XYZ file of C-alpha atoms in Angstrom:
652
model
C 7.050 4.750 30.048
C 4.094 5.976 28.007
C 4.124 2.855 25.852
C 5.111 0.366 28.520
C 3.708 -2.702 26.791
C 4.781 -1.770 23.279
C 8.415 -1.205 24.216
C 8.892 -4.076 26.639
C 11.058 -6.988 25.438
C 9.666 -10.406 24.567
C 11.362 -13.768 24.113
C 10.707 -16.005 21.118
C 12.607 -19.240 21.655
C 16.291 -18.378 21.969
C 15.724 -14.847 20.638
C 14.744 -11.752 22.604
C 13.113 -8.835 20.819
C 13.753 -5.363 22.235
C 10.123 -4.347 21.664
C 6.824 -5.727 20.382
C 6.827 -4.034 16.952
C 7.200 -6.370 13.978
C 7.766 -5.181 10.425
C 5.563 -7.755 8.718
C 6.790 -9.712 5.737
C 5.512 -8.441 2.409
C 6.315 -8.781 -1.237
C 8.446 -5.827 -2.348
C 9.282 -6.669 -5.986
C 12.819 -5.558 -5.169
C 14.446 -8.825 -6.199
C 16.372 -8.969 -9.464
C 14.330 -9.894 -12.516
C 16.852 -10.583 -15.256
C 15.129 -13.578 -16.751
C 15.010 -17.325 -16.179
C 17.751 -18.478 -13.788
C 18.661 -14.941 -12.713
C 15.193 -14.236 -11.347
C 14.768 -13.995 -7.594
C 18.241 -12.839 -6.604
C 18.335 -10.510 -3.593
C 19.312 -6.910 -4.313
C 20.939 -4.147 -2.317
C 17.656 -2.272 -2.704
C 15.818 -5.069 -0.901
C 18.408 -5.200 1.884
C 18.256 -1.430 2.431
C 14.461 -1.575 2.673
C 14.627 -3.830 5.742
C 17.682 -2.133 7.236
C 15.764 1.163 7.167
C 13.012 -0.274 9.389
C 15.617 -1.546 11.841
C 17.118 1.971 11.913
C 13.666 3.327 12.674
C 13.333 1.195 15.803
C 11.400 -1.985 14.923
C 12.087 -4.989 17.147
C 11.828 -7.553 14.345
C 11.727 -7.472 10.558
C 10.414 -10.403 8.519
C 11.694 -10.863 4.971
C 9.308 -12.636 2.603
C 10.827 -15.156 0.180
C 9.743 -17.961 -2.091
C 10.674 -21.578 -1.510
C 11.653 -23.953 -4.318
C 12.038 -23.217 -8.037
C 8.278 -23.698 -8.465
C 7.395 -21.323 -5.648
C 7.817 -17.785 -6.986
C 4.636 -15.715 -7.035
C 6.414 -13.216 -9.279
C 9.789 -13.119 -10.987
C 11.159 -10.446 -8.658
C 10.230 -12.345 -5.486
C 13.468 -13.358 -3.771
C 14.271 -17.065 -3.569
C 15.061 -18.364 -0.087
C 16.648 -21.539 -1.403
C 19.239 -19.885 -3.677
C 22.789 -19.927 -2.188
C 23.727 -16.987 -4.445
C 21.794 -14.747 -2.036
C 24.281 -15.364 0.771
C 26.350 -12.196 0.347
C 23.393 -9.816 0.236
C 21.570 -11.525 3.085
C 24.675 -11.653 5.317
C 25.137 -7.919 4.751
C 21.470 -7.260 5.496
C 21.456 -9.305 8.711
C 24.659 -7.717 10.005
C 23.328 -4.204 9.393
C 19.960 -4.969 10.984
C 21.651 -6.384 14.078
C 23.616 -3.154 14.549
C 20.350 -1.451 15.500
C 19.371 -4.062 18.076
C 16.777 -5.506 15.723
C 16.202 -9.162 14.823
C 15.436 -10.584 11.393
C 13.385 -13.635 10.398
C 13.029 -15.140 6.939
C 9.449 -15.818 5.879
C 9.056 -18.771 3.512
C 6.205 -19.276 1.083
C 5.379 -21.366 -1.961
C 2.962 -19.642 -4.330
C 0.731 -22.659 -4.872
C -2.184 -21.597 -7.090
C -1.454 -17.868 -6.652
C 0.545 -15.777 -9.085
C 0.840 -12.134 -10.038
C 2.322 -12.983 -13.419
C 0.127 -12.245 -16.414
C 1.151 -15.553 -17.985
C 2.227 -17.668 -15.020
C 4.210 -20.891 -15.303
C 2.841 -24.117 -13.853
C 0.745 -23.534 -10.745
C 0.568 -26.233 -8.078
C -2.205 -27.071 -5.637
C -3.474 -29.930 -3.484
C -6.196 -30.539 -6.081
C -6.428 -29.703 -9.759
C -8.915 -26.860 -9.909
C -8.938 -23.209 -10.832
C -8.955 -20.915 -7.843
C -12.017 -18.632 -7.620
C -9.872 -15.583 -8.399
C -7.956 -17.007 -11.376
C -8.702 -18.666 -14.700
C -5.411 -20.629 -14.705
C -5.772 -24.300 -13.835
C -3.363 -26.072 -11.519
C -1.355 -29.255 -11.371
C -2.276 -31.561 -8.528
C 0.862 -32.076 -6.473
C 2.279 -35.573 -6.472
C 3.856 -37.033 -3.351
C 7.415 -36.851 -4.686
C 6.867 -33.177 -5.609
C 5.587 -32.471 -2.106
C 8.684 -34.115 -0.654
C 10.919 -32.006 -2.875
C 9.205 -28.774 -1.764
C 9.548 -29.855 1.873
C 13.287 -30.337 1.347
C 13.549 -26.794 0.000
C 11.916 -25.433 3.159
C 14.545 -27.246 5.199
C 17.416 -26.194 2.943
C 16.387 -22.542 3.101
C 15.996 -22.553 6.895
C 19.422 -24.125 7.451
C 21.178 -21.754 5.034
C 19.574 -18.640 6.415
C 20.354 -19.607 9.992
C 24.009 -19.808 8.946
C 23.790 -16.447 7.170
C 22.577 -14.608 10.272
C 18.799 -14.839 10.256
C 17.449 -15.134 13.810
C 14.378 -17.227 13.006
C 11.999 -18.469 10.351
C 8.338 -17.750 9.682
C 6.376 -20.239 7.587
C 3.473 -18.785 5.674
C 0.095 -20.515 5.860
C -1.627 -17.305 4.959
C -3.497 -15.428 2.278
C -1.520 -16.508 -0.760
C 0.431 -19.714 -1.040
C 0.422 -23.468 -1.124
C 0.126 -24.324 2.562
C -3.087 -22.377 3.066
C -4.677 -24.288 0.218
C -3.787 -27.533 1.993
C -5.649 -26.519 5.161
C -8.600 -25.055 3.208
C -11.629 -27.399 3.097
C -12.743 -25.818 -0.178
C -9.409 -25.880 -2.025
C -8.081 -29.218 -0.732
C -10.163 -32.038 -2.179
C -7.503 -34.728 -2.182
C -8.524 -38.287 -1.538
C -5.208 -39.514 -0.127
C -3.783 -39.036 3.374
C -3.275 -35.293 2.690
C -6.950 -34.496 2.157
C -10.442 -35.180 3.390
C -10.381 -34.956 7.170
C -9.062 -32.015 9.197
C -6.189 -34.206 10.376
C -5.254 -35.049 6.797
C -5.470 -31.431 5.607
C -3.088 -30.401 8.388
C -0.630 -33.221 7.655
C 1.560 -31.539 5.010
C 2.105 -28.194 6.809
C 2.880 -30.086 10.029
C 5.367 -32.324 8.220
C 7.195 -29.235 6.926
C 7.233 -27.637 10.386
C 8.643 -30.776 11.997
C 11.271 -31.195 9.271
C 12.407 -27.583 9.706
C 12.463 -27.981 13.500
C 14.632 -31.094 13.261
C 17.059 -29.205 11.028
C 17.392 -25.892 12.918
C 17.252 -27.174 16.493
C 14.936 -26.706 19.469
C 15.520 -23.034 20.352
C 15.465 -21.484 16.892
C 12.166 -19.581 16.484
C 9.651 -20.996 14.005
C 6.648 -18.723 13.619
C 3.550 -19.137 11.484
C 1.795 -16.430 9.487
C -1.713 -17.849 9.605
C -4.791 -16.920 7.587
C -7.487 -16.831 10.247
C -10.370 -16.108 7.864
C -10.491 -16.444 4.085
C -13.319 -13.853 3.944
C -15.118 -15.537 1.068
C -18.503 -17.197 0.685
C -16.827 -20.557 0.224
C -13.920 -20.174 2.645
C -13.305 -20.937 6.301
C -13.784 -18.404 9.088
C -11.880 -17.384 12.223
C -13.180 -20.259 14.372
C -11.539 -22.689 11.951
C -8.395 -20.526 12.106
C -8.275 -21.007 15.888
C -8.635 -24.759 15.408
C -5.676 -24.743 13.002
C -3.599 -22.644 15.399
C -4.137 -25.117 18.233
C -2.666 -27.893 16.073
C 0.276 -25.685 15.156
C 0.909 -24.976 18.830
C 0.944 -28.730 19.556
C 3.560 -29.095 16.796
C 5.875 -26.769 18.717
C 5.785 -23.529 16.743
C 7.057 -20.473 18.594
C 4.325 -17.930 17.799
C 1.311 -17.287 15.573
C 1.244 -14.191 13.377
C -2.447 -13.662 12.585
C -3.606 -12.686 9.124
C -6.699 -12.845 6.904
C -7.942 -12.638 3.353
C -6.830 -14.167 0.084
C -6.438 -13.258 -3.563
C -10.119 -14.138 -3.870
C -10.874 -11.274 -1.473
C -7.876 -9.011 -1.886
C -9.520 -6.216 0.115
C -8.638 -8.070 3.301
C -5.210 -9.234 2.188
C -4.009 -5.657 1.645
C -6.838 -3.677 3.286
C -7.405 -0.217 1.870
C -9.033 2.707 3.641
C -12.497 1.278 3.058
C -11.572 -1.348 5.687
C -11.640 -0.101 9.324
C -8.407 0.382 11.235
C -7.671 -2.525 13.557
C -10.197 -4.713 11.738
C -8.258 -7.914 12.477
C -7.641 -7.447 16.192
C -10.634 -9.588 17.178
C -8.996 -12.550 15.451
C -5.749 -12.070 17.350
C -7.790 -11.772 20.558
C -9.481 -15.112 19.817
C -6.065 -16.707 19.345
C -4.766 -15.125 22.540
C -7.592 -16.719 24.541
C -6.995 -20.153 23.011
C -3.180 -20.389 22.896
C -0.264 -20.299 25.302
C 2.313 -19.184 22.712
C 2.668 -15.505 21.703
C 0.258 -13.978 19.191
C 0.802 -11.119 16.724
C -2.073 -8.688 16.016
C -2.564 -7.299 12.508
C -4.966 -5.251 10.423
C -4.353 -1.564 9.756
C -2.543 -0.802 13.012
C -0.859 2.511 12.271
C -0.461 4.361 15.565
C 1.550 3.607 18.729
C -1.362 4.541 21.020
C -3.608 2.107 19.148
C -0.902 -0.571 19.399
C -0.363 0.031 23.120
C -4.076 -0.364 23.824
C -4.196 -3.693 21.975
C -1.369 -5.040 24.115
C -2.603 -3.508 27.362
C -6.050 -5.041 26.870
C -4.508 -8.467 26.400
C -5.601 -8.967 22.794
C -2.106 -9.866 21.558
C 1.548 -10.108 22.582
C 3.086 -8.335 19.586
C 2.008 -5.805 16.971
C 2.391 -6.371 13.259
C 2.926 -3.272 11.157
C 3.674 -3.401 7.463
C 2.488 -0.392 5.490
C 2.778 1.892 8.523
C 6.517 1.207 8.666
C 6.796 1.552 4.896
C 5.120 4.940 5.295
C 7.196 5.981 8.306
C 10.083 3.676 9.296
C 10.748 5.891 12.325
C 7.347 5.293 13.899
C 8.901 3.399 16.882
C 11.620 5.991 17.493
C 9.213 8.917 17.198
C 6.879 7.261 19.707
C 9.733 6.685 22.159
C 10.861 10.299 21.817
C 7.373 11.724 22.287
C 7.131 12.996 18.706
C 3.862 11.246 17.915
C 2.432 14.243 16.064
C 5.291 13.960 13.552
C 4.528 10.353 12.630
C 3.410 9.920 9.029
C 0.386 7.663 9.358
C -0.391 5.257 6.552
C -3.651 6.260 4.875
C -4.173 2.828 3.253
C -4.709 4.424 -0.155
C -2.910 1.507 -1.897
C -1.604 3.963 -4.488
C 2.048 2.948 -4.112
C 2.199 -0.340 -2.207
C -0.655 -1.711 -4.334
C 1.612 -1.665 -7.380
C 3.091 -5.039 -6.406
C 0.296 -6.846 -8.239
C 1.528 -5.141 -11.414
C 5.081 -6.419 -10.840
C 6.184 -2.918 -9.759
C 8.362 -2.251 -6.733
C 6.704 -1.014 -3.546
C 6.605 2.762 -3.182
C 4.581 5.045 -0.913
C 2.462 8.150 -1.512
C 3.576 9.623 1.801
C 7.213 8.504 1.868
C 9.352 9.040 -1.247
C 12.182 7.079 0.405
C 10.244 3.798 0.227
C 12.196 1.661 -2.226
C 14.856 4.393 -2.461
C 16.282 4.053 1.062
C 19.922 4.239 0.042
C 19.503 7.652 -1.566
C 16.533 9.173 0.283
C 16.350 7.233 3.545
C 17.123 8.049 7.173
C 20.229 10.206 7.521
C 20.594 11.080 3.835
C 19.177 14.615 4.052
C 22.175 16.943 4.472
C 22.102 20.556 5.603
C 23.354 23.226 3.212
C 26.468 25.275 3.898
C 24.946 28.523 2.571
C 21.230 28.827 3.366
C 19.051 30.765 0.951
C 15.832 32.717 1.408
C 13.023 30.862 -0.331
C 9.474 31.955 -1.140
C 7.073 29.074 -1.749
C 3.899 30.181 -3.524
C 1.089 27.770 -2.730
C 0.417 25.653 0.370
C -0.893 22.590 -1.390
C 0.879 19.274 -1.028
C 3.628 20.172 -3.514
C 4.397 23.509 -1.878
C 4.361 22.197 1.688
C 6.482 19.138 0.880
C 9.087 21.239 -0.912
C 9.091 23.696 1.991
C 9.553 20.869 4.501
C 12.633 19.479 2.754
C 14.149 22.915 2.174
C 13.655 23.910 5.817
C 15.129 20.625 7.076
C 18.228 21.395 5.039
C 18.567 24.817 6.683
C 17.090 27.196 4.106
C 14.993 30.144 5.289
C 11.565 29.320 3.893
C 8.282 31.226 3.828
C 5.042 29.859 2.364
C 2.172 31.918 0.901
C -1.327 30.572 0.236
C -4.115 32.499 -1.454
C -6.921 30.540 0.255
C -7.709 30.362 3.945
C -6.401 26.817 4.496
C -3.281 24.826 3.643
C -3.805 21.470 1.965
C -4.634 22.056 -1.674
C -6.642 19.373 -3.450
C -6.358 17.010 -0.470
C -8.965 19.248 1.162
C -11.324 18.023 -1.552
C -10.052 14.447 -1.803
C -10.845 13.859 1.878
C -14.518 14.616 1.179
C -14.916 11.510 -0.965
C -16.890 8.993 1.125
C -14.670 6.641 3.153
C -11.559 8.636 2.183
C -11.327 11.047 5.118
C -7.944 9.570 6.062
C -6.409 11.336 3.063
C -6.367 14.420 5.292
C -3.365 12.853 7.035
C -1.222 13.823 4.038
C -1.691 17.536 4.653
C -1.922 17.201 8.469
C 1.572 15.742 8.619
C 3.027 18.467 6.400
C 1.319 21.243 8.380
C 2.777 19.874 11.613
C 6.235 19.509 10.123
C 6.243 23.127 8.953
C 5.174 24.243 12.431
C 8.003 22.284 14.072
C 10.484 23.635 11.552
C 9.343 27.203 12.196
C 8.215 27.855 8.624
C 5.735 30.765 8.416
C 2.627 30.053 6.325
C 0.699 33.172 5.290
C -2.903 32.308 4.410
C -5.338 34.466 2.421
C -2.357 35.981 0.628
C -2.294 35.955 -3.160
C 1.202 36.434 -4.517
C 1.901 38.654 -7.518
C 5.087 40.038 -9.017
C 4.929 43.088 -6.768
C 4.948 40.966 -3.599
C 7.844 38.900 -4.924
C 9.823 42.056 -5.627
C 9.069 43.445 -2.172
C 10.095 40.248 -0.343
C 13.056 39.769 -2.700
C 13.760 36.057 -2.054
C 16.775 34.367 -3.599
C 14.612 31.430 -4.655
C 10.946 31.238 -5.703
C 9.037 27.954 -5.798
C 5.795 28.185 -7.790
C 3.357 25.580 -6.473
C 0.287 27.346 -7.755
C -1.683 24.274 -8.769
C -4.044 23.767 -11.675
C -7.641 24.223 -12.725
C -10.019 21.642 -14.237
C -11.239 21.923 -17.787
C -14.689 21.340 -19.197
C -14.334 19.754 -22.661
C -15.165 22.227 -25.425
C -17.850 19.964 -26.855
C -19.870 20.146 -23.599
C -22.189 23.155 -24.033
C -23.417 25.283 -21.167
C -27.149 25.631 -20.688
C -29.307 23.064 -22.470
C -31.407 22.880 -19.311
C -28.664 21.431 -17.108
C -25.909 22.639 -14.795
C -22.372 21.789 -15.990
C -19.793 21.245 -13.233
C -16.278 19.923 -12.729
C -15.397 17.605 -9.789
C -13.885 20.371 -7.678
C -17.013 22.477 -8.030
C -19.111 19.501 -6.948
C -17.048 19.086 -3.771
C -17.045 22.794 -2.954
C -20.671 23.487 -3.895
C -22.758 20.330 -3.414
C -25.880 22.493 -3.367
C -25.462 22.929 -7.134
C -25.885 19.195 -7.782
C -29.354 18.202 -8.956
C -31.309 14.952 -8.733
C -30.172 13.217 -11.928
C -26.504 13.471 -12.864
C -24.463 12.281 -15.814
C -20.767 12.111 -14.969
C -18.160 11.850 -17.708
C -15.133 9.871 -16.478
C -12.630 11.077 -19.028
C -9.589 10.601 -16.809
C -10.043 7.196 -15.134
C -8.936 8.349 -11.717
C -10.529 9.487 -8.436
C -11.910 12.676 -9.972
C -14.440 10.467 -11.738
C -15.626 7.590 -9.549
C -14.793 9.396 -6.298
C -16.996 12.293 -7.322
C -19.697 9.872 -8.471
C -19.647 8.269 -5.012
C -19.930 11.703 -3.405
C -22.881 12.590 -5.641
C -24.591 9.288 -4.807
C -24.113 9.997 -1.103
C -25.986 13.273 -1.637
C -28.965 11.218 -2.788
C -28.748 11.949 -6.499
C -29.031 9.352 -9.238
C -25.784 9.136 -11.211
C -24.968 7.633 -14.589
C -21.263 7.288 -15.394
C -19.923 7.470 -18.940
C -16.420 6.422 -20.005
C -14.734 5.698 -23.307
C -12.684 2.968 -21.570
C -13.761 -0.639 -21.001
C -14.715 0.341 -17.461
C -14.831 3.495 -15.337
C -12.029 4.273 -12.902
C -9.507 2.369 -14.979
C -6.490 3.961 -13.235
C -7.761 3.513 -9.663
C -6.055 0.768 -7.667
C -8.046 -2.435 -8.072
C -9.221 -3.000 -4.476
C -10.348 0.613 -4.093
C -12.105 0.418 -7.443
C -13.897 -2.739 -6.296
C -15.144 -0.958 -3.180
C -16.281 2.010 -5.241
C -18.231 -0.255 -7.584
C -19.896 -1.984 -4.638
C -20.914 1.343 -3.095
C -22.168 2.751 -6.402
C -23.989 -0.499 -7.158
C -25.918 -0.244 -3.904
C -26.947 3.285 -4.928
C -28.121 1.918 -8.300
C -25.583 3.923 -10.275
C -25.600 3.130 -14.008
C -22.375 2.567 -15.972
C -21.986 3.248 -19.700
C -18.587 1.848 -20.741
C -16.968 2.203 -24.174
C -19.123 5.259 -24.797
C -18.547 8.907 -25.671
C -20.745 11.996 -25.509
C -22.302 12.500 -28.925
C -24.345 15.553 -27.940
C -26.367 17.371 -25.273
C -29.747 18.992 -25.775
C -32.695 19.912 -23.558
C -31.922 17.795 -20.483
C -30.848 14.888 -22.675
C -27.350 13.428 -23.043
C -26.683 11.460 -26.230
C -24.131 8.649 -25.983
C -22.390 6.806 -28.812
C -20.744 3.405 -28.379
C -17.134 3.597 -29.615
C -17.387 0.186 -31.293
C -20.929 -0.273 -32.557
C -21.565 3.461 -33.114
C -25.074 2.930 -31.775
C -26.541 5.878 -29.883
C -28.313 5.899 -26.530
C -30.265 8.673 -24.808
C -30.191 9.601 -21.127
C -33.170 11.844 -20.462
C -34.234 14.038 -17.560
C -30.662 15.102 -16.742
C -30.325 18.256 -14.641
C -26.573 18.114 -13.889
C -23.580 17.183 -16.039
C -20.180 16.632 -14.358
C -17.049 16.456 -16.491
C -14.142 14.657 -14.813
C -11.618 15.573 -17.447
C -8.090 16.918 -17.698
C -6.651 19.926 -15.869
C -4.344 22.763 -16.893
C -1.456 24.195 -14.894
C -1.827 27.625 -13.286
C 1.720 28.754 -13.991
C 1.472 32.226 -15.508
C 3.187 33.823 -12.493
C 6.007 31.292 -12.772
C 6.506 32.037 -16.459
C 6.506 35.786 -15.890
C 9.007 35.560 -13.049
C 11.266 33.237 -15.006
C 11.202 35.533 -18.027
C 12.065 38.480 -15.820
C 15.026 36.644 -14.276
C 17.214 37.821 -11.401
C 16.633 34.861 -9.079
C 16.220 31.098 -9.058
C 12.717 30.100 -10.173
C 11.241 26.589 -9.971
C 7.833 25.101 -10.693
C 6.455 22.060 -8.852
C 3.330 19.939 -8.548
C 0.249 20.579 -10.646
C 1.727 23.942 -11.629
C 4.345 22.013 -13.600
C 2.020 19.238 -14.790
C -1.204 17.986 -13.185
C -0.631 14.558 -11.670
C -1.152 12.189 -8.769
C -0.108 12.901 -5.209
C 2.338 9.967 -5.450
C 4.287 11.695 -8.191
C 3.932 15.179 -6.759
C 5.344 14.349 -3.311
C 8.290 12.554 -4.876
C 9.004 15.473 -7.229
C 8.800 17.892 -4.295
C 11.279 15.812 -2.297
C 13.684 15.780 -5.245
C 13.383 19.521 -5.775
C 13.863 20.257 -2.075
C 17.063 18.231 -2.059
C 18.457 19.863 -5.195
C 18.517 23.534 -4.099
């Protein structure tokens, strides 16, 4: 077998997993959020999310849940201790088991961590604000600690009865138990603080209480933060020390993890963080422990996973966002269809929405969070195939073509340029964002496997449409960027839009003013690209800060990179005028003006307009089905465009 290690079984206590692939626990925001006592109820949507990953071939799925009424990190986080969840969880477990997959419940108490804008009482070992949050905490009293411990036990016993195969206790990035083991966050002066032994006491008490309740063979795993990745936090050597104590307490396995809300980049690592960045921590655990160890950290490919196991760095592989992106990753690997795996690009565009109390979605996979309607097995072939002409081989055109071809339509794609990929061909040029090319790579490969012809260097007009005479035309002709009317040409400086910068970097001078009028990657991403060219860049935005619509961890990385290049930010400012290599700014509040002199290049990251004249002409002429998709309908993000393309492809 090509992936001998990855697809070999492993025993965890009384449970045997069919392979080494674990769908890691994660907050989905799929729980019901109806207010007060109705918060935290499990939904069919949540159940289908985990069932989908079992269908796709995972050996184990872990379902994150909060423990105790004080434990929810957000109102849509499912409560493990609520008996009203029995029906949904029994259904979920039964369905997961049909695919030979096992399911563990992961339990966590939020502690000092919350994603709510106005959180209720937060609890911690010591009363102190966490470095990432202004909200102060209540120091846990002994009777409150005992009550929380009882909820851990109650939840474990109930879920064992409902069909869960094991339990995973979270001592990881967010949550109460990590704060107890943290030397910085636990400053108690009783028997639960001070020494290492005392800091470990409360988590070990919970583990022993759960073990006494569920019996000796029932798996109890630990999701362990190995490194807090902060200036004040503990590092991986301390994580190994903690793991050794957990092993002595009789836990079944250690699921390695890292990061915290104080360094969110490592909790949900984006594509600025290297793939496999956490494997060294799993390897350190593997050397120190006798119990199985799970590797983590942007593992998104079966070959990568196989190497980790073959080299003895871990016993199991944790995948979260990769299986959100492509639930069928295990099955595709087994069947030798590796080139058709959708690899997670760690853009955090969809999954990163959890911090805003939004449900998890995925740029690459429209079925994420919509498994019942769009998931595995829901795409049905048509009875009467149609001939379809897709005009434009950007992301919208290729995605629509993929879905149409899968359903049996006869599809042909035409692209006026010499390469399929659309704006992703430019997006991948942003520093540290080369992985975005995976979006178009996957679609190119799918069209090849489906036998869809793609004609490059072919501009479509009405004459070509008439000659080919398709029954259906899909206009995916994209958009073009605008330069605001108040930005004059000349004045001693070159005026460019972001696409022109990416295509013609030789036109960029030494001192650049960039107007971020859109708040997305066109602004800060282009600024980063310009800085990498060696130019000085000053960024102007009318908002409180530039890049306001970029996901927060990516924005943080962009700011760090631009800061190192000495980029200058002018927030809450508009362009008041341009003359003779000088840009005049005006503060939107104070109305005071500021001059930026010596400017040789002005870049306007502003709105775009749809290129849809051909679509309008064809629709007016009539005689066939005409549809418009992607930027040609309305310029937008790739997250929206791929979803719209999936919907359109299913509707014809």
